[in-house]
Amino acid sequence: MLLRLRVSLPDRPGGLGQVARVLGALGADILQVTVLEREAGRAVDDFTVSWPGTTTPAAVHERLSSVPGVKVEGVWPTKEVPGSALDYDLLMHVAGDPARGFATLVDALPGLCGESGRSRWPTVSYGTRAWPRRPSSSWPRRRRSARPST
């Protein structure tokens, strides 16, 4: 299971090591660490970790929160493998076949804007069939509200 962790910790020597030690004790394999910001003596880091076991995000949150000065800002599952650059790969596909560029971008939108398989995207079809002029019997009809007489 891949998890993304966002942690705020003291920006001092050994702070990152304390978090890494806890993750290692839980059986995590740290795949990537990204420092998002550093200011006022604190750092916010994103970790991408892999667990071969069945650790829950709640258990990870609880263990990391026990480290002095560490605040867990979020733990969530991810499918994004570190080192993959989906946006760069998409641009390479568009540049490689410009005639299909628009179709390639449209096909890639659900994967870029949300997790694949979880997003529900509306579709619009332009065809030769004309739209009906009045709604079918299954179309929801508005009821007119009674106006109070004055």
Protein backbone atom coordinates (compact mmCIF):
# COMPACT_ATOMS: atom_id res chain seq x y z
CA MET A 1 0.00 0.00 0.00
CA LEU A 2 1.29 3.47 -0.91
CA LEU A 3 0.58 6.33 1.48
CA ARG A 4 1.31 10.04 1.34
CA LEU A 5 2.05 11.72 4.67
CA ARG A 6 2.24 15.45 5.33
CA VAL A 7 4.09 16.26 8.53
CA SER A 8 5.03 19.52 10.23
CA LEU A 9 8.13 19.16 12.40
CA PRO A 10 10.78 21.26 14.14
CA ASP A 11 13.34 22.49 11.60
CA ARG A 12 16.42 21.37 13.47
CA PRO A 13 19.07 18.66 13.08
CA GLY A 14 17.59 15.24 13.87
CA GLY A 15 13.92 16.24 13.37
CA LEU A 16 13.58 14.42 10.07
CA GLY A 17 15.49 11.46 11.50
CA GLN A 18 12.95 11.07 14.33
CA VAL A 19 10.10 10.85 11.83
CA ALA A 20 12.06 8.40 9.65
CA ARG A 21 12.80 6.23 12.72
CA VAL A 22 9.09 5.99 13.60
CA LEU A 23 8.17 5.15 10.01
CA GLY A 24 10.86 2.46 9.93
CA ALA A 25 9.60 0.98 13.21
CA LEU A 26 6.15 0.71 11.63
CA GLY A 27 7.66 -1.20 8.69
CA ALA A 28 7.48 1.62 6.14
CA ASP A 29 9.75 1.91 3.16
CA ILE A 30 10.31 5.65 2.56
CA LEU A 31 10.23 6.18 -1.20
CA GLN A 32 10.40 9.98 -1.30
CA VAL A 33 10.65 13.00 0.99
CA THR A 34 9.78 16.48 -0.29
CA VAL A 35 10.35 19.59 1.82
CA LEU A 36 7.36 21.82 1.06
CA GLU A 37 8.23 24.79 3.27
CA ARG A 38 10.59 25.99 5.97
CA GLU A 39 9.84 29.02 8.13
CA ALA A 40 9.68 30.15 11.74
CA GLY A 41 11.66 27.13 12.94
CA ARG A 42 9.29 24.57 11.38
CA ALA A 43 9.36 22.49 8.24
CA VAL A 44 6.49 20.86 6.36
CA ASP A 45 7.49 17.66 4.59
CA ASP A 46 5.63 15.25 2.33
CA PHE A 47 6.59 11.58 2.59
CA THR A 48 5.62 8.89 0.11
CA VAL A 49 5.92 5.53 1.84
CA SER A 50 5.18 1.93 1.00
CA TRP A 51 3.91 -0.68 3.44
CA PRO A 52 3.98 -4.37 2.68
CA GLY A 53 1.67 -5.00 5.65
CA THR A 54 -1.73 -3.81 6.72
CA THR A 55 -0.95 -0.60 8.59
CA THR A 56 -3.86 1.82 8.65
CA PRO A 57 -3.58 5.58 8.12
CA ALA A 58 -5.00 6.03 11.65
CA ALA A 59 -2.19 3.94 13.18
CA VAL A 60 0.43 5.93 11.27
CA HIS A 61 -1.15 9.20 12.40
CA GLU A 62 -1.20 8.07 16.04
CA ARG A 63 2.45 6.91 16.11
CA LEU A 64 3.79 10.01 14.36
CA SER A 65 1.78 12.30 16.63
CA SER A 66 3.58 10.78 19.62
CA VAL A 67 6.92 12.26 18.44
CA PRO A 68 7.57 15.52 20.36
CA GLY A 69 7.01 18.59 18.17
CA VAL A 70 5.59 16.62 15.23
CA LYS A 71 2.16 17.52 13.89
CA VAL A 72 0.60 15.20 11.32
CA GLU A 73 -1.29 17.32 8.80
CA GLY A 74 -2.57 14.44 6.71
CA VAL A 75 -2.28 10.76 5.80
CA TRP A 76 -3.93 9.49 2.65
CA PRO A 77 -3.59 6.60 0.18
CA THR A 78 -1.99 7.41 -3.17
CA LYS A 79 -1.33 5.67 -6.47
CA GLU A 80 1.33 8.15 -7.54
CA VAL A 81 4.71 6.44 -7.61
CA PRO A 82 7.64 8.79 -6.93
CA GLY A 83 9.62 9.54 -10.05
CA SER A 84 6.63 9.28 -12.34
CA ALA A 85 5.75 12.45 -14.20
CA LEU A 86 2.31 11.97 -15.69
CA ASP A 87 2.10 15.53 -17.00
CA TYR A 88 5.49 15.25 -18.74
CA ASP A 89 4.54 11.88 -20.26
CA LEU A 90 1.31 13.41 -21.54
CA LEU A 91 3.16 16.29 -23.20
CA MET A 92 5.50 13.81 -24.88
CA HIS A 93 2.49 11.94 -26.31
CA VAL A 94 0.94 15.16 -27.61
CA ALA A 95 4.25 16.30 -29.15
CA GLY A 96 4.79 12.86 -30.67
CA ASP A 97 1.43 12.85 -32.50
CA PRO A 98 0.12 16.45 -32.82
CA ALA A 99 -2.79 15.35 -35.03
CA ARG A 100 -4.21 13.42 -32.06
CA GLY A 101 -3.18 16.07 -29.51
CA PHE A 102 -6.67 17.19 -28.56
CA ALA A 103 -7.99 13.62 -28.28
CA THR A 104 -4.99 12.64 -26.16
CA LEU A 105 -5.60 15.56 -23.76
CA VAL A 106 -9.29 14.72 -23.45
CA ASP A 107 -8.50 11.05 -22.78
CA ALA A 108 -5.99 12.00 -20.08
CA LEU A 109 -8.19 14.47 -18.15
CA PRO A 110 -9.78 12.02 -15.71
CA GLY A 111 -6.39 10.63 -14.70
CA LEU A 112 -4.85 14.08 -14.27
CA CYS A 113 -7.73 15.66 -12.37
CA GLY A 114 -8.71 12.80 -10.09
CA GLU A 115 -7.90 9.26 -9.18
CA SER A 116 -8.65 6.90 -12.04
CA GLY A 117 -11.80 4.92 -11.57
CA ARG A 118 -13.17 7.17 -8.83
CA SER A 119 -14.10 10.25 -10.78
CA ARG A 120 -17.40 10.36 -12.55
CA TRP A 121 -17.18 12.40 -15.70
CA PRO A 122 -20.16 13.63 -17.70
CA THR A 123 -20.06 12.97 -21.39
CA VAL A 124 -21.37 15.05 -24.23
CA SER A 125 -22.09 13.49 -27.57
CA TYR A 126 -22.51 15.46 -30.75
CA GLY A 127 -24.21 13.41 -33.40
CA THR A 128 -26.64 13.68 -36.26
CA ARG A 129 -29.75 12.96 -34.18
CA ALA A 130 -31.71 16.09 -33.29
CA TRP A 131 -32.67 16.65 -29.69
CA PRO A 132 -36.38 16.17 -28.97
CA ARG A 133 -38.35 19.38 -28.83
CA ARG A 134 -40.23 18.36 -25.72
CA PRO A 135 -39.11 16.15 -22.87
CA SER A 136 -40.04 12.49 -22.78
CA SER A 137 -42.46 11.14 -20.22
CA SER A 138 -39.56 10.11 -18.00
CA TRP A 139 -38.20 13.68 -17.84
CA PRO A 140 -38.73 15.27 -14.41
CA ARG A 141 -41.47 17.86 -14.61
CA ARG A 142 -41.62 21.00 -12.54
CA ARG A 143 -44.68 21.49 -10.47
CA ARG A 144 -46.11 24.95 -10.41
CA SER A 145 -46.44 26.32 -6.95
CA ALA A 146 -49.76 27.80 -6.02
CA ARG A 147 -49.55 31.55 -5.72
CA PRO A 148 -51.33 33.10 -2.80
CA SER A 149 -54.16 35.32 -3.88
CA THR A 150 -53.92 38.93 -2.89
